[in-house]
Each structure stands twice: as structure tokens, then as C-alpha cells.
Coordinates of C-alpha atoms and ligand atoms in Angstrom, one line a residue:
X1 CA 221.6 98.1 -18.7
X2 CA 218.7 99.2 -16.7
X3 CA 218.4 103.0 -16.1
X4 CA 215.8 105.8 -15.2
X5 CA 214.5 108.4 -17.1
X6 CA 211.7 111.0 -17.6
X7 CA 209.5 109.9 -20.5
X8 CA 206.9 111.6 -22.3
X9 CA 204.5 109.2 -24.0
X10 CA 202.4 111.5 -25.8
X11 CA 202.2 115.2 -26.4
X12 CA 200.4 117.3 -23.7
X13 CA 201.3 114.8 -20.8
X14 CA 203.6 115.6 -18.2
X15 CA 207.0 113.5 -17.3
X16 CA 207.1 110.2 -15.7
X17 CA 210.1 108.4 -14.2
X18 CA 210.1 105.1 -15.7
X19 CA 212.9 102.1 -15.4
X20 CA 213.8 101.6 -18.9
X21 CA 216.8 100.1 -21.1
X22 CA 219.7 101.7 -22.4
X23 CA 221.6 99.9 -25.1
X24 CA 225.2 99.0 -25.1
X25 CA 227.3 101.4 -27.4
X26 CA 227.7 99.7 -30.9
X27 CA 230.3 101.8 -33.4
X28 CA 230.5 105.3 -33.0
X29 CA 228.3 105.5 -30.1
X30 CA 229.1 106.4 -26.3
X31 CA 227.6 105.2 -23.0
X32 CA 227.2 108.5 -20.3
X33 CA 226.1 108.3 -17.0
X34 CA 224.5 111.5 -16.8
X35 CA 225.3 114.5 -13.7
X36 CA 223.2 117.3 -15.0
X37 CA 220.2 118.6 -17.5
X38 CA 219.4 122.1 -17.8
X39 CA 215.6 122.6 -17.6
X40 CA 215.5 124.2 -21.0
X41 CA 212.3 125.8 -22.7
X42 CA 212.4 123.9 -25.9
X43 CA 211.8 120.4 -23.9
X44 CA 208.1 122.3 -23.1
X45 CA 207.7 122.9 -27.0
X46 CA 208.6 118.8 -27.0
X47 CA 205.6 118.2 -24.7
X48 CA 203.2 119.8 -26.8
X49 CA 204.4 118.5 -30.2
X50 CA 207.3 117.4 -31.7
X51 CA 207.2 117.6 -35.2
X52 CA 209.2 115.0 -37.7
X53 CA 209.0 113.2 -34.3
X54 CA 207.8 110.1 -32.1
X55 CA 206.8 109.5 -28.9
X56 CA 207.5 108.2 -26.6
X57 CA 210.6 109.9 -25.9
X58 CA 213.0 110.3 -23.1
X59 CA 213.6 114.3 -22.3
X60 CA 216.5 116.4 -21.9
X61 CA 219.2 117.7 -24.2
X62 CA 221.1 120.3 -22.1
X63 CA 223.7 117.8 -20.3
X64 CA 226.6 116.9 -18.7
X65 CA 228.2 113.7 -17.5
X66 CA 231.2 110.9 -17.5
X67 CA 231.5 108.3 -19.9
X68 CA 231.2 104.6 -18.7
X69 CA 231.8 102.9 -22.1
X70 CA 232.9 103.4 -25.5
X71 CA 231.8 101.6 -28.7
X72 CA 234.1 100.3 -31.7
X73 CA 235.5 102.9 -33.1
X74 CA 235.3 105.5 -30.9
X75 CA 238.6 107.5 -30.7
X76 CA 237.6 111.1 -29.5
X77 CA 236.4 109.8 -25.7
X78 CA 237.3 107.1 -23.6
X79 CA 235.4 106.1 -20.2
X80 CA 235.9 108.5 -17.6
X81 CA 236.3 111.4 -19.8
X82 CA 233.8 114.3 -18.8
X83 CA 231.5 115.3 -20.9
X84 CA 229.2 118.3 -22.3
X85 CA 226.4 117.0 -24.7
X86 CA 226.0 118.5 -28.0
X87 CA 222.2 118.6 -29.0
X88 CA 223.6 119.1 -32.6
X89 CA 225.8 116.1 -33.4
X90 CA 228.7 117.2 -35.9
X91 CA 230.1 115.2 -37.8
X92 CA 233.2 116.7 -38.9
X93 CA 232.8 116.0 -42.3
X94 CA 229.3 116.8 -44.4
X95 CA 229.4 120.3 -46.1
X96 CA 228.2 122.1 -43.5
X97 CA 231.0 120.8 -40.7
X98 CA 233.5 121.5 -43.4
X99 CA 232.2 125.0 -43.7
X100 CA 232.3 125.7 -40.1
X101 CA 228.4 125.6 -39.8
X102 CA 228.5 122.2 -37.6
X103 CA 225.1 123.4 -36.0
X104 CA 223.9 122.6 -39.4
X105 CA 225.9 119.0 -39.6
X106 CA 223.7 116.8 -41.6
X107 CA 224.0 114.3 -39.1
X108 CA 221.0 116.3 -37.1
X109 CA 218.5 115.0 -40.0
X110 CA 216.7 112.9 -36.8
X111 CA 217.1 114.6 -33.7
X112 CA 213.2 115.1 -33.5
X113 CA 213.0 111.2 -33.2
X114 CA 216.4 110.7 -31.1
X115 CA 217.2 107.8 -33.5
X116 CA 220.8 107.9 -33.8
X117 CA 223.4 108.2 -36.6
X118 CA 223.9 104.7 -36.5
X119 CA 219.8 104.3 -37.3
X120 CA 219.7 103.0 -33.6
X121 CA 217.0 104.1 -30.8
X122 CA 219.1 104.1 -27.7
X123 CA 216.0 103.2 -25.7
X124 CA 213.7 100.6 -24.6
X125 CA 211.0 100.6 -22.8
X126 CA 208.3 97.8 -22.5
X127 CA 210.4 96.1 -25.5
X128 CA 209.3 99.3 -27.5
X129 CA 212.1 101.5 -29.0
X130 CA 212.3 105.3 -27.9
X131 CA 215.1 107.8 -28.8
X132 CA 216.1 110.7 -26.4
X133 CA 215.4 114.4 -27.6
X134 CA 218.0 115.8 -29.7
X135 CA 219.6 112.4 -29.8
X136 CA 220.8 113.4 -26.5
X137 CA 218.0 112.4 -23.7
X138 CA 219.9 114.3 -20.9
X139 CA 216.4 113.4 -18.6
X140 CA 217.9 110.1 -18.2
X141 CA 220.0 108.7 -15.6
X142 CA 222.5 106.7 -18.6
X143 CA 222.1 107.7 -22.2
X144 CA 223.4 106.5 -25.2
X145 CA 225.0 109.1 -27.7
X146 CA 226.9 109.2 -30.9
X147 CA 230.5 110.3 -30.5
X148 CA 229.3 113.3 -32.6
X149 CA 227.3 114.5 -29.8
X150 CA 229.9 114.4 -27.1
X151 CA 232.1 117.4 -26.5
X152 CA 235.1 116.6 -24.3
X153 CA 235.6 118.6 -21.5
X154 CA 238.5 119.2 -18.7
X155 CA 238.6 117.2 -15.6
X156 CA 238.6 119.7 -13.2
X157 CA 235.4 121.6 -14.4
X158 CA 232.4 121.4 -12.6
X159 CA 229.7 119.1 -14.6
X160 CA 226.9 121.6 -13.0
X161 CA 228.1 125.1 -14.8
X162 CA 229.3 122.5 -17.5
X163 CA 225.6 121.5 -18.4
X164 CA 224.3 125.2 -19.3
X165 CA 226.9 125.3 -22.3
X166 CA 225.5 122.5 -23.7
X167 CA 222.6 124.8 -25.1
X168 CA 221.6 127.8 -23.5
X169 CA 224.6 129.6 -23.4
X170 CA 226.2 129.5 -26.3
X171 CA 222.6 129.6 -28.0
X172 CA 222.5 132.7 -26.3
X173 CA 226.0 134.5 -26.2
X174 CA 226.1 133.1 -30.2
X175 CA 222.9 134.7 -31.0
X176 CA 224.4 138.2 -30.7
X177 CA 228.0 137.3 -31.4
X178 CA 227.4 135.2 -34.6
X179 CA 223.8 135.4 -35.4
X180 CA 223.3 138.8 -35.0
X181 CA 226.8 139.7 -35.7
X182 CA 227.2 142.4 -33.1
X183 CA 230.1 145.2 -33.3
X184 CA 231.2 147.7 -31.1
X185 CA 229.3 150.2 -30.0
X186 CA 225.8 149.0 -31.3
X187 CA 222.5 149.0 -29.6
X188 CA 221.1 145.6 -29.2
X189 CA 217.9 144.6 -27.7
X190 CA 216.9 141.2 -26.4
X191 CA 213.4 140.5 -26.2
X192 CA 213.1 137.6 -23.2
X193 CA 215.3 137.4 -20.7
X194 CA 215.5 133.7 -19.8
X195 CA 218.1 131.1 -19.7
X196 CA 219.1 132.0 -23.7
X197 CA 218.2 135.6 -23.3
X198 CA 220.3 136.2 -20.2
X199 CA 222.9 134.6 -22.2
X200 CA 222.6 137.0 -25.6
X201 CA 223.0 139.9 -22.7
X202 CA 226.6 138.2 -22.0
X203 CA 226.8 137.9 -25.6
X204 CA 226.0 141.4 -26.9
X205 CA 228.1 142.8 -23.9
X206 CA 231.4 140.5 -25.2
X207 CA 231.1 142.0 -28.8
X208 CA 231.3 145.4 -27.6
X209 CA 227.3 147.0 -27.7
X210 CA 227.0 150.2 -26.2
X211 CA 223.6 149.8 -25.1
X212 CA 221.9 146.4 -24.3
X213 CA 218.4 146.4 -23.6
X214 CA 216.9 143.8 -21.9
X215 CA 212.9 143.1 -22.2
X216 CA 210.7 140.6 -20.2
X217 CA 207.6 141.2 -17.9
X218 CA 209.2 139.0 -15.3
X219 CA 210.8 141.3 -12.8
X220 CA 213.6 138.5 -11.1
X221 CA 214.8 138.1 -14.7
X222 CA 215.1 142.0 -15.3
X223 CA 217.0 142.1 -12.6
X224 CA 219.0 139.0 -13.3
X225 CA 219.8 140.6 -17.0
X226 CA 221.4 143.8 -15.4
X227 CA 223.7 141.9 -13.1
X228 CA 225.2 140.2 -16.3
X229 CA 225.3 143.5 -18.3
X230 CA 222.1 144.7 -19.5
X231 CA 222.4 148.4 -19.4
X232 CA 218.5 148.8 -19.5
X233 CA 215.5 146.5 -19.2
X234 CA 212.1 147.0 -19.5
X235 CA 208.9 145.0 -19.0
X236 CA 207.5 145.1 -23.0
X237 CA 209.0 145.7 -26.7
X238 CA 206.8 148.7 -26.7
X239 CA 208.7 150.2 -24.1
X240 CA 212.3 149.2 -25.7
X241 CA 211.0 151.0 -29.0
X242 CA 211.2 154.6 -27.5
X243 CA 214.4 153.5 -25.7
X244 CA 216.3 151.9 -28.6
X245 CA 215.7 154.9 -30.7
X246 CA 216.3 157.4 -28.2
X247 CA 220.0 155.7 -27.1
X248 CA 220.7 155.5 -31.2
X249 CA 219.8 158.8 -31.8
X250 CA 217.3 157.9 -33.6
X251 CA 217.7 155.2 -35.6
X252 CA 216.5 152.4 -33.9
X253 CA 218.2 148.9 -32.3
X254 CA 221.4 147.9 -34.6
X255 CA 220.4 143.9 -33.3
X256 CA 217.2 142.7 -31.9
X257 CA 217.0 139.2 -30.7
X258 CA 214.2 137.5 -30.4
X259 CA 214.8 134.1 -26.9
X260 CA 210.9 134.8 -25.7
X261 CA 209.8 131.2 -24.3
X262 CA 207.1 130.5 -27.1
X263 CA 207.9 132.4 -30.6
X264 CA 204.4 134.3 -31.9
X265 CA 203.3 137.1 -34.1
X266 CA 203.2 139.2 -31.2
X267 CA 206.7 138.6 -30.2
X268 CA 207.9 139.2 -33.5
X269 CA 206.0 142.3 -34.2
X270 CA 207.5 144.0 -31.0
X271 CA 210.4 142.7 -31.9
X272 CA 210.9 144.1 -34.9
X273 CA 209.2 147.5 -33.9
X274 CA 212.3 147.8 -32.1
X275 CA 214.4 147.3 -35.5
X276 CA 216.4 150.4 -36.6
X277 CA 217.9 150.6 -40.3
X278 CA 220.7 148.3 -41.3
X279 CA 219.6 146.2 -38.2
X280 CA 219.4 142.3 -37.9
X281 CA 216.6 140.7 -36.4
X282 CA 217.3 137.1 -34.3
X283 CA 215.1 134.5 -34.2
X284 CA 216.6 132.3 -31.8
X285 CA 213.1 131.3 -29.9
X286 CA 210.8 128.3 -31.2
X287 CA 207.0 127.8 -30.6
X288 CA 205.0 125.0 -29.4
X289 CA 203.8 124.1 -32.8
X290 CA 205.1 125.0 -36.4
X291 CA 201.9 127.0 -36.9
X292 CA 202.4 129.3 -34.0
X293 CA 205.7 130.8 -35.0
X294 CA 204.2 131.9 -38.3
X295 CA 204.5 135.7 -38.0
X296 CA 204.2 138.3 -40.4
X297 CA 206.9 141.1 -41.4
X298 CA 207.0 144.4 -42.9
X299 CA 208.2 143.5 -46.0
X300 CA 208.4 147.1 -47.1
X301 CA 210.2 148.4 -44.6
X302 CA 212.3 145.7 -44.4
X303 CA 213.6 146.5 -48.0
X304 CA 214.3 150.5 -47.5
X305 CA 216.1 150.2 -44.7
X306 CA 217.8 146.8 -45.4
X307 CA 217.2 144.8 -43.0
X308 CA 218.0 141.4 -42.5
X309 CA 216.3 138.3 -40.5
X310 CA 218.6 135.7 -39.3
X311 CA 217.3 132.6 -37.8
X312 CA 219.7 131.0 -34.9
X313 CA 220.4 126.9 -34.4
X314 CA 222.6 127.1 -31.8
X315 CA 223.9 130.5 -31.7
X316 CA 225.3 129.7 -34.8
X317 CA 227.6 128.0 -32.4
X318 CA 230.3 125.3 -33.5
X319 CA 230.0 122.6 -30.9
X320 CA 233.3 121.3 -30.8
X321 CA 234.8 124.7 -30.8
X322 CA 232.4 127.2 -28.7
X323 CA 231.7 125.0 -25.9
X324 CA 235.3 124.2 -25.0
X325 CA 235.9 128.1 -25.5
X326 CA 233.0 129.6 -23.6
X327 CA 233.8 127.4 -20.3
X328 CA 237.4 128.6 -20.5
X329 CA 235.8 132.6 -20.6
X330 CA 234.2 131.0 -17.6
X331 CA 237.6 129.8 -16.0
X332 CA 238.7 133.2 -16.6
X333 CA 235.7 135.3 -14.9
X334 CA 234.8 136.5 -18.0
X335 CA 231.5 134.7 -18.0
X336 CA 228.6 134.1 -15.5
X337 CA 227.8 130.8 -15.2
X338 CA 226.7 130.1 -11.5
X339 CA 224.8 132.3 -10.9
X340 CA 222.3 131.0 -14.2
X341 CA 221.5 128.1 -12.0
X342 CA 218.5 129.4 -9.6
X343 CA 217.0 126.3 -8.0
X344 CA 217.9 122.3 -8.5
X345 CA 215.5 119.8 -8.9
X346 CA 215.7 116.0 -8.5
X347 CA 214.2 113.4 -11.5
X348 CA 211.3 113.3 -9.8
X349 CA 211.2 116.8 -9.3
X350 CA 211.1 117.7 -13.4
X351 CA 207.4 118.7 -13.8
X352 CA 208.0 120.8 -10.9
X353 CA 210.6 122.2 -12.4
X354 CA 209.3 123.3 -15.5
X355 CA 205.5 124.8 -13.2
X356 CA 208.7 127.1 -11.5
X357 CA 209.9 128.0 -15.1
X358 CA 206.5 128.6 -16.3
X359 CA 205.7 131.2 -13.2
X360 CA 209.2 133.0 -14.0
X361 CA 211.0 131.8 -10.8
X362 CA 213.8 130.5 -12.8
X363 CA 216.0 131.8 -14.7
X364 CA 217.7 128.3 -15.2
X365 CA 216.5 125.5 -13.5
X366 CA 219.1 122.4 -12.8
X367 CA 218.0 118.3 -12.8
X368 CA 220.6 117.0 -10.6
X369 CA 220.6 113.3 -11.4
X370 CA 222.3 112.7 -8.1
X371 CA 219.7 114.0 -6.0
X372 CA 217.5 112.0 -4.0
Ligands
NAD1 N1 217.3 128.2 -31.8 C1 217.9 127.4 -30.9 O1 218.9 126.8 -31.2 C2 217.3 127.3 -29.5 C3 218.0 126.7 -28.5 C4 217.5 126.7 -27.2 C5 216.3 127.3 -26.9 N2 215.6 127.9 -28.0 C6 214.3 128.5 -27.7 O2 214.6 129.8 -27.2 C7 213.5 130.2 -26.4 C8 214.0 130.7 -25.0 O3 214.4 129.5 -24.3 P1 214.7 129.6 -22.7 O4 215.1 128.3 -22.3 O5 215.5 130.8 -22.4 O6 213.2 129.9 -22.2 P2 212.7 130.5 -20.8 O7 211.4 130.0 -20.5 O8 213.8 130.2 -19.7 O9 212.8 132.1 -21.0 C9 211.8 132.8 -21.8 C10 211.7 134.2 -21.2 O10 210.8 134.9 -22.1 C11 210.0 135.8 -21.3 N3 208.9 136.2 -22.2 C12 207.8 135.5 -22.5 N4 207.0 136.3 -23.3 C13 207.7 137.5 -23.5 C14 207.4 138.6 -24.3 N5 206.3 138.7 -25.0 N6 208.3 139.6 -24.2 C15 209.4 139.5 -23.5 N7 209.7 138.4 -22.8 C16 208.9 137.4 -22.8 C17 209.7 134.9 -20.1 O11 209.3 135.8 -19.0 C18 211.0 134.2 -19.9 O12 211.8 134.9 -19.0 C19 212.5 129.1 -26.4 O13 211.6 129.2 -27.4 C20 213.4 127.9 -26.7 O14 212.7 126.8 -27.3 C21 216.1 127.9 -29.2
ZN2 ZN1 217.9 124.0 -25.3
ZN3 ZN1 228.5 117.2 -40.3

């Protein structure tokens, strides 16, 4: 069928809204007329290179939306069913699913290219193949997606909230509950306070931290931070390193993590100036290219006062499993959800979208495929 969708053809172009084809579902994959697409920061690292990739490719990976058709073999959906994409498909059945680790499902070998498990590109346009980011291309009106990528959800829940749980929240909120492995009464620090980093606040607040220090320059998302928990925020790392120390006597933060928008050496450093002993440092944010999130530890340090570096896919986040969980602690009023969402934006509103993100006027923004 014929759909729209926002399509990057090369790196350091903005989107255009092109009519384009979507494929029928063939085995295993699912047909999703899309409701909503979180505006999330890694789609700008997409736009300025996407490594292991190809363009061009249809944006978008943090989605919700109702399923119109089902391929062969399809058994865990059926049209109609509501759904939250999974940006990581799991399969259910490589090492890693069986392990619990089904952020690290080996089906997510091609997500840079959006080819799909089957080895199909969901896309066409101009008679030329094009996946979706992620295997998910939530930019687009209809997508196509393997049933591993397709998280059930409950009728009654609303696809807008529904959409942020399809990355930044439980990227966040898993960051400091399974990344960073936070326990009662520690003092965590989280270094960028957008739509992940407001998310590790809920996170680190859920696991029991004392003290959660929020850091960002942006004085909207400061503020934002403390209404979901942050006990303290401050503009730059160097000012959380005298704070962290002084609220753990001493020692220094029991869990930094590290949701900046673009990962650098500079990040990291303060990051990890912040770093107290026994303490985990979370790595959750990615840069625009490979070579910019090189950075540079202190290896020394590190060792005497055992520290460990975790890197974060997901939160460390089970699709099947956290997504389903984290919207019921949101049925419950036990996590913020609404208020994440600070503007909406129409398809042809996307670049727009991302300039508010970029000038810190967001702390999530919403595509709202319905809009006009
Ligand atoms: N590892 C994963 O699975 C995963 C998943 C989703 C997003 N991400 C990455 O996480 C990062 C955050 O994503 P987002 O959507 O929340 O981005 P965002 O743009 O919404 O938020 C980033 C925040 O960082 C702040 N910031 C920038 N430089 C800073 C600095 N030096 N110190 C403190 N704060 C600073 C900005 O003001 C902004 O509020 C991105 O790099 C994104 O690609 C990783
Ligand atoms: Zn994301
Ligand atoms: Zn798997």
C-alpha cells in the first residue's frame, strides 16, 4: 500500500515527507498503522551518520499504533491489537533472549539498515528499497515490522503515553534500575536531563536513592527533573562533583549516568569526576559519529576504587517484559508519563520538532500521525 513517511536520503539533510510503499507482511512480519513517534535524540545521531547503515531510510523508532494486518505465522498479534514498538526486536530464542538480555537479541544484527529478520526492506520508494530505523520506522504513517518488534499492549491505554515506553523510558528508568544497579539509599547522579535522563530520575527514585542529582544547563529541564524526583539539579558536572561528595559524606556518587544528547570526552570526564568509590558509571548516551564518543578514563583510579563502566542498550530493559510493566506503574500513578510529552508536532512538523529539541524547549517532543 501507499503511505507517508519522513525520509532521510543522506546524512546531514533534514526530513522530507515523501509518498512511498509499504510492503504487505510476508511470515513473521506485522502491518501497523502508526498513532505516535517520540521525537527521540538518537534519530539526530541517524541524520548525521548511521554507521553499518544505508540511506535512504525512513525515521522514527519510538512508536505506538494498531495493527491492520498480520503475516503467516504470526501468532502473538492480530489486527486491531494495540501496539508499543520495540526498537530491539527479541526473538525469544537466541542466547541472549534465553538469558533474559533480549536487548541484546541477535535478531538486532541489522537495525542500522532497517532490513528486517526476514532479509526484507519494508520500504520502497522510487522502486528503490529502504528500511525504517531500528527496523521500526515509527516516522511513517504504516510500517512494516517483525513480530519480534511488536509489544502487545491493553486496549484501553492511551497510544500517546504508550509511545514514550517504546524507548525513552524504560532506557531511562532501566539505566539506573538495571544498568546502574541502584539500591537503597545511594546517591546517583544523572548527567542530562532529557527525555532518557528525566526518565533515570524516575528510575533512581523507584530503586530507593537517597539523593538524585540532576545536571543539565537547560533550566525547563532542571525543573522538569525535580517535579519527577530529582532531589537536586544543577547546571554542570562540575557543580554535581562538590554536591555528590558532600550528600555521601565524602565518597562521591554511588551511580552516575551518563543520557547527555551527544556522548563526548567532555561529558564523560564530568561524568566520572562525579564517580565515588565502588561506583558505576552509565553510558546510556550515543554520539553523532563512532569517533566522537571515544573518551578517555582514569584507568588508575578506576582500579583502587573499583569502579565499574556499564554501557546501557535499552536500559538493559527486556522488551516484552518492561514495557508491559512500566505502563502498568503508570496505570497505577506510580510513573509520570504525561507530563514527558511538552509540545506535539504534525509529519510535516518533524524538523521543527527536532530545532525545539535542539534549543531545549522539549523535554519530549510527540509526532502525532493524526495531525493535520
Ligand atoms: N543506549 C540506548 O539504548 C539509548 C536509547 C535512547 C537514547 N539514547 C541516547 O541517549 C541520549 C539522550 O537522549 P534524549 O532523547 O534524552 O536526548 P535529549 O536531546 O532529549 O536530551 C539530552 C539532554 O542533555 C542535555 N545536555 C547536553 N549536554 C550536556 C552536558 N554537557 N551536561 C549535562 N547535560 C547536557 C541537554 O540539555 C538535554 O536536556 C542520546 O545520545 C540518545 O541517542 C541511547
Ligand atoms: Zn530512542
Ligand atoms: Zn533473541
Amino acid at each position: 500500500m501507499r503511505t507517508r513517511a519522513a525520509v532521510l536520503r543522506r546524512p546531514e539533510t533534514e526530513y522530507e515527507i515523501v509518498d512511498l510503499e509499504v510492503l504487505d507482511p510476508g511470515p513473521g512480519e506485522v502491518l501497523v498503522e502508526m498513532a505516535y513517534a517520540g521525537l527521540c535524540h538518537s534519530d539526530e545521531h541517524l541524520r548525521h551518520s548511521n554507521p553499518g547503515g544505508r540511506y535512504p531510510i525512513v525515521g522514527g523508532h519510538e512508536g505506538s499504533g494498531v495493527v491492520t494486518a498480520v503475516g503467516p505465522g504470526v501468532t502473538g498479534v492480530a489486527p486491531g491489537d494495540h501496539v508499543v514498538t520495540s526498537f530491539l526486536p527479541a526473538c525469544g530464542h537466541c542466547r541472549f533472549c534465553a538469558a533474559g538480555r533480549s536487548n541484546l537479541c541477535d535478531k538486532g544484527a541489522t537495525i542500522a539498515s532497517g532490513k528486517l529478520p526476514s532479509g526484507t526492506f519494508p520500504f520502497r520508494l522510487d522502486d528503490e528499497p529502504l528500511g525504517g530505523f531500528c527496523m521500526v520506522g515509527a516516522f511513517a504513517e504504516h510500517t512494516l515490522l517483525s513480530e519480534f518488534s511488536c509489544v502487545k499492549i491493553d486496549p484501553w491505554i492511551p497510544l500517546d503515553t504508550a509511545a514514550l515506553v517504546a524507548c525513552s523510558v524504560p532506557t531511562g528508568w532501566g539505566s539506573a534500575v538495571y544498568s546502574g544497579g541502584v539500591r537503597p539509599g545511594d546517591t546517583v547522579v544523572v548527567v542530562g536531563l532529557g527525555g532518557v535522563g528525566a526518565n533515570a530520575v524516575q528510575g533512581a527514585v523507584h530503586a530507593g536513592a537517597m539523593n538524585v542529582v540532576g545536571v543539565d544547563p537547560v533550566a525547563l529541564k532542571r525543573e522538569f527533573a525535580e517535579s519527577v524526583g530529582a532531589t537536586h539539579t544543577v547546571a554542570t558536572a562540575e557543580e554535581a562533583v562538590g554536591l555528590a561528595r558532600q550528600l555521601s559524606r565524602g565518597t562521591g556518587a554511588d551511580v552516575v549516568i551518563v543520557t547527555v544528547g551527544k556522548m563526548s570526552a567532555d561529558a564523560m570526564a564530568g561524568a566520572m569526576s562525579c564517580l565515588g568509590k565502588g561506583g558505576t558509571l552509565v553510558l546510556t548516551a550515543l554520539a553523532d559519529r563512532p569517533e566522537e564518543g571515544n573518551v578517555s578514563l582514569g584507568g588508575q583510579l578506576a582500579t583502587v576504587f573499583e569502579q565499574r563502566i556499564q554501557g546501557s542498550l535499552f536500559g538493559s530493559c527486556n522488551p516484552f517484559r518492561d514495557i508491559p510493566m512500566l505502563l502498568r506503574l503508570h496505570e497505577e500513578g506510580r510513573l509520570e508519563l504525561d507530563r514527558l510529552i511538552t509540545k506535539r508536532y504534525s509529519l510535516e512538523q518533524l524538523n521543527e520538532g527536532y530545532r525545539d529539541q535542539a534549543a531545549g524547549l522539549t523535554v519530549r517532543g510527540l509526532l502525532e500521525h493524526s495531525r493535520a
